[in-house]
């Protein structure tokens, strides 16, 4: 699975769309009938693009959801596939920021909001994968201690027995 290339293509498409909002905003008050027709065609194209991007990002959400599920079942998140997931998380957060600060044309606000929600869901999945990878590759520090482990075990047994009485 080459999720990185697919994800980056989806990111670039979304960023290009956000840039297109500014162009559509310039045509808010058209002067001629021709400009009105062009403005409408531009808004329809933006709406269609938003819908297609939303569908594509929902597919990414399914892919990353399955990756999380598979990783949890397998118990191996230290694979090299996940080594660059942090870059992808950073890029998606940048897209989220751009979407949040952009002002879409009023005709596409609902599609824009739906797209933002899907992007946030994908970011959540990516963060889950990133956290699983970080946990898997983290080097744990060993602390030498003088604790009496028999006493610690006795304390745990005592606490468990008392919990049974209290409950």
Coordinates of C-alpha atoms in Angstrom, one line a residue:
X1 CA 0.0 0.0 0.0
X2 CA 1.5 3.3 -1.1
X3 CA -0.6 5.4 1.2
X4 CA 1.9 8.2 1.3
X5 CA 1.7 9.0 -2.4
X6 CA -2.1 8.7 -2.5
X7 CA -2.4 10.9 0.6
X8 CA -0.1 13.5 -0.8
X9 CA -2.0 13.7 -4.0
X10 CA -5.2 14.2 -2.0
X11 CA -3.5 16.9 0.0
X12 CA -2.3 18.8 -3.0
X13 CA -5.8 18.6 -4.6
X14 CA -7.4 20.0 -1.5
X15 CA -4.9 22.8 -1.2
X16 CA -5.5 23.7 -4.9
X17 CA -9.2 23.9 -4.2
X18 CA -8.7 26.2 -1.2
X19 CA -6.6 28.5 -3.5
X20 CA -9.5 28.4 -6.0
X21 CA -11.9 29.9 -3.4
X22 CA -10.1 33.2 -3.7
X23 CA -10.6 33.2 -7.5
X24 CA -14.3 32.5 -7.0
X25 CA -14.6 35.3 -4.5
X26 CA -13.4 37.8 -7.1
X27 CA -16.5 37.0 -9.1
X28 CA -19.0 37.7 -6.3
X29 CA -20.6 40.7 -8.1
X30 CA -20.4 40.0 -11.8
X31 CA -21.1 42.9 -14.1
X32 CA -22.2 41.1 -17.3
X33 CA -24.3 38.1 -18.1
X34 CA -21.2 36.3 -19.3
X35 CA -19.4 36.9 -16.0
X36 CA -22.5 35.6 -14.2
X37 CA -22.4 32.4 -16.2
X38 CA -18.7 32.0 -15.6
X39 CA -19.1 32.5 -11.9
X40 CA -21.9 29.9 -11.7
X41 CA -19.8 27.4 -13.7
X42 CA -16.9 28.1 -11.4
X43 CA -19.0 27.5 -8.3
X44 CA -20.4 24.3 -9.7
X45 CA -16.9 23.1 -10.5
X46 CA -15.8 23.9 -6.9
X47 CA -18.9 22.1 -5.5
X48 CA -18.2 19.0 -7.6
X49 CA -14.5 19.1 -6.7
X50 CA -15.4 19.3 -3.0
X51 CA -17.7 16.3 -3.3
X52 CA -15.1 14.2 -5.1
X53 CA -12.4 15.2 -2.6
X54 CA -14.8 14.2 0.2
X55 CA -15.3 10.8 -1.4
X56 CA -11.6 10.4 -1.8
X57 CA -10.8 11.4 1.8
X58 CA -13.5 9.0 3.0
X59 CA -11.7 6.2 1.2
X60 CA -8.5 7.3 2.9
X61 CA -10.3 7.1 6.2
X62 CA -11.3 3.5 5.5
X63 CA -7.7 2.7 4.5
X64 CA -6.2 4.2 7.6
X65 CA -8.9 2.7 9.8
X66 CA -8.1 -0.7 8.4
X67 CA -4.4 0.0 9.0
X68 CA -5.1 0.8 12.7
X69 CA -7.2 -2.3 13.1
X70 CA -4.6 -4.5 11.4
X71 CA -1.8 -3.0 13.4
X72 CA -3.6 -3.6 16.7
X73 CA -4.4 -7.2 15.8
X74 CA -0.8 -7.9 14.6
X75 CA 0.7 -5.9 17.5
X76 CA 3.5 -4.7 15.3
X77 CA 3.6 -0.9 14.7
X78 CA 7.3 -0.7 14.5
X79 CA 7.3 -1.5 10.7
X80 CA 9.2 0.9 8.4
X81 CA 5.9 1.7 6.7
X82 CA 4.9 3.9 9.7
X83 CA 8.3 5.7 10.0
X84 CA 7.2 8.7 8.0
X85 CA 3.6 8.9 9.3
X86 CA 4.5 12.0 11.3
X87 CA 5.2 13.9 8.1
X88 CA 1.8 13.0 6.8
X89 CA 0.1 14.0 10.1
X90 CA 1.9 17.4 9.9
X91 CA 0.8 17.9 6.3
X92 CA -2.9 17.0 7.1
X93 CA -2.8 19.4 10.0
X94 CA -1.6 22.1 7.7
X95 CA -4.5 21.3 5.3
X96 CA -6.9 21.5 8.3
X97 CA -5.5 24.9 9.2
X98 CA -5.8 26.2 5.6
X99 CA -9.4 24.9 5.4
X100 CA -10.3 26.5 8.8
X101 CA -8.9 29.9 7.8
X102 CA -10.2 29.9 4.2
X103 CA -13.5 31.6 3.4
X104 CA -15.4 29.5 0.9
X105 CA -18.1 31.0 -1.4
X106 CA -21.5 30.9 0.3
X107 CA -22.8 28.4 -2.2
X108 CA -20.3 25.7 -1.2
X109 CA -20.2 26.2 2.6
X110 CA -22.0 23.0 3.5
X111 CA -19.7 20.9 1.2
X112 CA -16.7 22.7 2.6
X113 CA -17.8 21.9 6.2
X114 CA -18.4 18.2 5.3
X115 CA -15.0 18.0 3.7
X116 CA -13.4 19.6 6.8
X117 CA -15.0 16.9 9.0
X118 CA -13.7 14.1 6.8
X119 CA -10.2 15.6 6.8
X120 CA -10.4 15.8 10.6
X121 CA -11.4 12.1 10.8
X122 CA -8.5 11.1 8.6
X123 CA -6.1 13.1 10.7
X124 CA -7.5 11.3 13.8
X125 CA -6.7 7.9 12.2
X126 CA -3.2 9.1 11.2
X127 CA -2.6 10.3 14.8
X128 CA -3.6 6.8 16.1
X129 CA -1.1 5.2 13.7
X130 CA 1.5 7.7 14.7
X131 CA 1.0 7.0 18.4
X132 CA 1.1 3.3 17.9
X133 CA 4.4 3.6 16.0
X134 CA 5.9 5.9 18.7
X135 CA 4.9 3.4 21.4
X136 CA 6.4 0.5 19.4
X137 CA 9.8 2.1 18.7
X138 CA 10.2 3.9 22.1
X139 CA 13.2 2.8 24.1
X140 CA 12.1 2.2 27.6
X141 CA 14.4 3.2 30.4
X142 CA 15.2 0.5 33.0
X143 CA 15.2 1.7 36.6
X144 CA 17.2 -0.3 39.0
X145 CA 15.3 -0.5 42.3
X146 CA 15.6 -1.9 45.7
X147 CA 11.9 -2.8 46.1
X148 CA 11.1 -6.1 47.8
X149 CA 9.0 -7.7 45.0
X150 CA 7.6 -10.3 47.4
X151 CA 6.3 -7.5 49.6
X152 CA 4.9 -5.7 46.5
X153 CA 3.1 -8.9 45.5
X154 CA 1.7 -9.3 49.0
X155 CA 0.4 -5.7 48.9
X156 CA -1.3 -6.3 45.6
X157 CA -2.9 -9.6 46.9
X158 CA -4.1 -7.8 50.0
X159 CA -5.6 -4.9 47.9
X160 CA -7.3 -7.4 45.6
X161 CA -8.7 -9.3 48.6
X162 CA -10.0 -6.1 50.2
X163 CA -11.6 -4.9 46.9
X164 CA -13.5 -8.2 46.8
X165 CA -14.8 -7.6 50.3
X166 CA -15.7 -3.9 49.6
X167 CA -17.5 -4.7 46.4

